[in-house]
Coordinates of C-alpha atoms in Angstrom, one line a residue:
X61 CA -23.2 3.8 -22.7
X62 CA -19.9 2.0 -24.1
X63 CA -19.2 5.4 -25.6
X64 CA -19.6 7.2 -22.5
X65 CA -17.1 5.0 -20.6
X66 CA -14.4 5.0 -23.4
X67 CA -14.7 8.9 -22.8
X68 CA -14.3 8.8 -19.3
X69 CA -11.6 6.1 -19.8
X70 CA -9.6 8.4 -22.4
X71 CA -9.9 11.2 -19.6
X72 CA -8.5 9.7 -16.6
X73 CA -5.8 8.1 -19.0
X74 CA -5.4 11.8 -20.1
X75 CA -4.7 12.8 -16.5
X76 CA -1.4 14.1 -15.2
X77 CA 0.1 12.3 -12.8
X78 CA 1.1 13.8 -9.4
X79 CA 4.7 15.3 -9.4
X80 CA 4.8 13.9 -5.2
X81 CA 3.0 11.6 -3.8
X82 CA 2.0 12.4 -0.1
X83 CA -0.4 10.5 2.5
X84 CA -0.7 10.5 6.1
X85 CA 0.2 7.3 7.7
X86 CA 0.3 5.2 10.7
X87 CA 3.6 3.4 11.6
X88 CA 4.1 1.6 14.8
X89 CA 2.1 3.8 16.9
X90 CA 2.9 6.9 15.9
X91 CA 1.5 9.2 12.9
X92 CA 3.4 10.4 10.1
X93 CA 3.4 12.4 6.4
X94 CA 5.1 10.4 3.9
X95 CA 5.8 12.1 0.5
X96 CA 7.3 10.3 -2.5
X97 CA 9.2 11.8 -5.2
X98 CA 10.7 10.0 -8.8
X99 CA 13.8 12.0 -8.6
X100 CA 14.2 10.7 -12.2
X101 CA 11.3 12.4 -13.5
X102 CA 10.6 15.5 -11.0
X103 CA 12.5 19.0 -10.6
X104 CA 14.0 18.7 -7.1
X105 CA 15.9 21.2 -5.5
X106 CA 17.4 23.3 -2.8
X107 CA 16.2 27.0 -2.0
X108 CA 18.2 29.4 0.4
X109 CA 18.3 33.2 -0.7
X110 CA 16.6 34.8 -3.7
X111 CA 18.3 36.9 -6.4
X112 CA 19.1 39.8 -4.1
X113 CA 20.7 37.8 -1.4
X114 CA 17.7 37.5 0.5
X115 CA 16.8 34.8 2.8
X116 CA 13.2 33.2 1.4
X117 CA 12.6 31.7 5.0
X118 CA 9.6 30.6 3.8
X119 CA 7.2 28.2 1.4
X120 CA 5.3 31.2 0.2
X121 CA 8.1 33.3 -0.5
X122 CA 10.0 31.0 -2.8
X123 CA 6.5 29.8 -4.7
X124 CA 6.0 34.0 -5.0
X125 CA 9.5 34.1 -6.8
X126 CA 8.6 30.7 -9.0
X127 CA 5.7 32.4 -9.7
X128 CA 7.2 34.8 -12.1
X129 CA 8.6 31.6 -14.0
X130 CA 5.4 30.2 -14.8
X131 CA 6.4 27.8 -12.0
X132 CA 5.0 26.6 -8.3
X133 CA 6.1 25.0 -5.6
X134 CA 4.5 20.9 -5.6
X135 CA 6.2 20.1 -2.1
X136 CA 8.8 21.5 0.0
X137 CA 10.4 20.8 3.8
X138 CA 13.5 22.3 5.4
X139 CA 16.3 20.8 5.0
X140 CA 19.0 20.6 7.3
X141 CA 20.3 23.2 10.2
X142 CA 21.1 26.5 10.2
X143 CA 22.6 29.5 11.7
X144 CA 20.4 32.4 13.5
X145 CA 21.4 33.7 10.8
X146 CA 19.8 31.4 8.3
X147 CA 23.0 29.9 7.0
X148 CA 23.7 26.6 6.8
X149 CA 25.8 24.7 9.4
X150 CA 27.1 22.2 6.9
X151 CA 27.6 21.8 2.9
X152 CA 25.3 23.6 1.4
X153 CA 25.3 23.0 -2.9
X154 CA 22.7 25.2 -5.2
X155 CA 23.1 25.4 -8.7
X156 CA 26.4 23.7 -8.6
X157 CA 27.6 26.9 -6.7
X158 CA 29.0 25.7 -2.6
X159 CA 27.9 28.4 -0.8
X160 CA 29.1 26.4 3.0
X161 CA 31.8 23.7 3.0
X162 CA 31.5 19.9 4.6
X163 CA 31.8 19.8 7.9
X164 CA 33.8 16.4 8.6
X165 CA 34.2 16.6 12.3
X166 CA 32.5 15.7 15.9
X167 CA 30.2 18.3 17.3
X168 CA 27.6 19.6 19.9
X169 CA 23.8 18.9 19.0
X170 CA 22.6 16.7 16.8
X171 CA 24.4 17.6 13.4
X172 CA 27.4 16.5 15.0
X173 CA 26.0 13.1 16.3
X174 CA 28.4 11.3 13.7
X175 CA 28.0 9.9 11.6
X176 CA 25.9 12.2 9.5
X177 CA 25.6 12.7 5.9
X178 CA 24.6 14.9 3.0
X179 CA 21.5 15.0 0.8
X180 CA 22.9 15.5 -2.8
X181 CA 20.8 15.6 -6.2
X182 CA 21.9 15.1 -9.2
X183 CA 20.2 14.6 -12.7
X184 CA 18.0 12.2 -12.9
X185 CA 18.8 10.8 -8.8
X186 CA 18.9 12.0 -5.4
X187 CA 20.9 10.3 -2.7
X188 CA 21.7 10.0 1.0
X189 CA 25.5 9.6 2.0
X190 CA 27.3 9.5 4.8
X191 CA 29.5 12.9 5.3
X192 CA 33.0 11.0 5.0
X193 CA 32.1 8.7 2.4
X194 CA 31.0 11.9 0.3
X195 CA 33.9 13.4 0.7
X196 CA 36.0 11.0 -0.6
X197 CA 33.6 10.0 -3.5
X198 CA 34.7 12.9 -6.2
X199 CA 30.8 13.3 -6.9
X200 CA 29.7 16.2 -8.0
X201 CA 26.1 17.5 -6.7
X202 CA 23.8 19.9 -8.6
X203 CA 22.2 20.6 -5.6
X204 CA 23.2 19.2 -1.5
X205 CA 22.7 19.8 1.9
X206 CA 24.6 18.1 4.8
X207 CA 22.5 17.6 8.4
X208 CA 22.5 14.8 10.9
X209 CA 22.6 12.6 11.8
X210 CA 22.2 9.9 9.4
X211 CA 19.3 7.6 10.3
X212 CA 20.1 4.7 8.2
X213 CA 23.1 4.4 7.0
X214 CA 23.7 0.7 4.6
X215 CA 20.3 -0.7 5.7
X216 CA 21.3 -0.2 9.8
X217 CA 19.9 2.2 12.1
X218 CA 23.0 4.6 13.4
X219 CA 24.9 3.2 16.2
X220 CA 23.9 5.7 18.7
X221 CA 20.3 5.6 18.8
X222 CA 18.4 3.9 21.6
X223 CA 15.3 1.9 22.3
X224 CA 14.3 3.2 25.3
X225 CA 15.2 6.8 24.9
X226 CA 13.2 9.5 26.5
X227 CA 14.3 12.4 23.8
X228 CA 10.8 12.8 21.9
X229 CA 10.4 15.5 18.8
X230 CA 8.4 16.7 16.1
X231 CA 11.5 15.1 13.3
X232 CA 11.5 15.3 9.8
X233 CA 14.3 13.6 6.7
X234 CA 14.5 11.8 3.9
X235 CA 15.7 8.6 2.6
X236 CA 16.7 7.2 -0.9
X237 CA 16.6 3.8 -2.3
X238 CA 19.8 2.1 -3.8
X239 CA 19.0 3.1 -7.2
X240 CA 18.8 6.9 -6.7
X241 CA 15.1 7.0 -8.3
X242 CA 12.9 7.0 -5.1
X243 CA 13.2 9.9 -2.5
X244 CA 10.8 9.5 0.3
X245 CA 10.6 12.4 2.8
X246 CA 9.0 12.1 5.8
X247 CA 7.7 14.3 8.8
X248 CA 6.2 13.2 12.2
X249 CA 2.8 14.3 13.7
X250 CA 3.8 13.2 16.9
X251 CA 7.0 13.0 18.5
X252 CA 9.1 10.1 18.4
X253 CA 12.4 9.2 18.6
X254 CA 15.4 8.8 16.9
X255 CA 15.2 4.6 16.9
X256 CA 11.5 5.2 15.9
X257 CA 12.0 7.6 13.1
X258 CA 15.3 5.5 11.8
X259 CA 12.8 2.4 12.2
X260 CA 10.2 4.2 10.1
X261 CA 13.1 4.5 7.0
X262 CA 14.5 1.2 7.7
X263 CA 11.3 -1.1 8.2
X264 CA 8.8 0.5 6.6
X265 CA 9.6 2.3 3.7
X266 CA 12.4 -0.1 3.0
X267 CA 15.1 2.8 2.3
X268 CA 18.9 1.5 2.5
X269 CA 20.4 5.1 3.4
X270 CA 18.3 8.1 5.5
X271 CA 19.3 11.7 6.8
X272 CA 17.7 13.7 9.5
X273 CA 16.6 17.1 9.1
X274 CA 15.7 19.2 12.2
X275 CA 13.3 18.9 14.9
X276 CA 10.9 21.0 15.8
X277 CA 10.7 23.7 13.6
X278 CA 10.6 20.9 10.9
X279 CA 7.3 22.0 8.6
X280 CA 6.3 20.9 5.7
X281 CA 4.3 22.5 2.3
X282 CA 2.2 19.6 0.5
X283 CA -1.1 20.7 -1.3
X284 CA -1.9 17.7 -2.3
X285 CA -3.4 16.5 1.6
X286 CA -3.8 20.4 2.4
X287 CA -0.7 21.4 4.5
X288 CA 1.6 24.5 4.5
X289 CA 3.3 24.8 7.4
X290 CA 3.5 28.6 8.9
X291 CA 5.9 29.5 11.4
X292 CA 9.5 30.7 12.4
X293 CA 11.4 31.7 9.0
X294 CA 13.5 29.0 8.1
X295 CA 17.2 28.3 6.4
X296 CA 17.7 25.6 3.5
X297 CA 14.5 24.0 1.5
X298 CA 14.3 21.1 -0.7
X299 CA 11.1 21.4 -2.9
X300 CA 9.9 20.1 -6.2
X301 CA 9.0 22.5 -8.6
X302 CA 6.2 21.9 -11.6
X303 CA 4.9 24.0 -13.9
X304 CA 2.3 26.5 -12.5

């Protein structure tokens, strides 16, 4: 018997721990998929166009191109807004190559709802910056993607965002702590607002800085609780790659 239990003991010591960790949640009245990522410990990146030029637009098509690397796709989300064309609106970093430049100004929609910010990962962190304070920073990215707007920016909600509003989506970000080591993304199953989602960073998860992604064609891939998103082809991804 003691034998027995030292075996099983040994195994579940033995047993890789999960690259993301995702759950569905209730916050304040309104449902939501939370996943975590160690960006000090996990492969997390941006995805865009394959080797030809080619627009993945998709969770399947980037994991069929990792496949060939002995590599898979853990988690992924879009991240950030794009053209009809696929391309970013914003900075847009992969591989340490700038493929769009920052975008400092006032705009129409919600990317220009400033302030906004950029997502940048570097080794061993990830953070969430506003777009001006970036720019001025001299830091370098591996990977980054700009959206907005920001949703939290130094532990308060952005000015702009109301109680009482009436503009409900499907939303989706992400949100880093001070540290640069804990990367929480998050997606909505009901709509909600922008004070609810901010509120959701802010409150809940106890994130100092948060960034917005999109809106309704906001999907996510996360095995883990049995969800890839299908759906219109999208632009920019952020996923975490493990080995397959």
């Amino acid at each position: 018997m003691i034998r027995a239990l030292l075996v099983l003991l040994a195994a579940l010591c033995a047993a890789p721990v999960a690259a993301v960790e995702c759950n569905d949640i209730t916050y304040d009245g309104s449902r939501y998929t939370v996943c975590e990522v160690d960006a000090s410990n996990e492969q997390l990146r941006l995805f865009l166009r394959d080797e030809r030029g080619t627009v993945y637009g998709s969770f399947s098509s980037i994991d069929a191109a990792l496949e060939s690397e002995g590599k898979k796709l853990a988690f992924a989300t879009n991240a950030g807004m794009y053209h009809a064309d696929r391309s970013p609106v914003g900075l847009y970093i992969e591989d340490q190559q700038q493929q769009m430049r920052l975008i400092p100004n006032a705009g129409p929609g919600n990317f220009g709802l400033l302030p906004n910010g950029v997502f940048c990962i570097r080794k061993g962190r990830a953070d969430v910056y506003e777009s001006l304070k970036f720019r001025d920073s001299g830091i370098n990215c591996t990977h980054a993607t700009q959206s907005g707007p920001m949703l939290v920016i130094d532990g308060e909600l952005h000015p702009r965002f109301l109680v009482d509003s009436t503009s409900f989506y499907i939303r989706n970000g992400v949100g880093t702590s001070a540290d640069g080591k804990r990367v929480v993304f998050a997606i909505s199953r009901n709509a909600v607002t922008f004070h609810q989602f901010g509120r959701l960073f802010r409150d809940h998860l106890k994130l100092p800085s948060a960034l917005y992604f999109d809106g309704n064609i906001s999907r996510l891939h996360a095995p883990s609780v049995g969800r890839s998103d299908n759906g219109f082809m999208m632009g920019p991804v952020v996923g975490v790659v493990t080995d397959k």
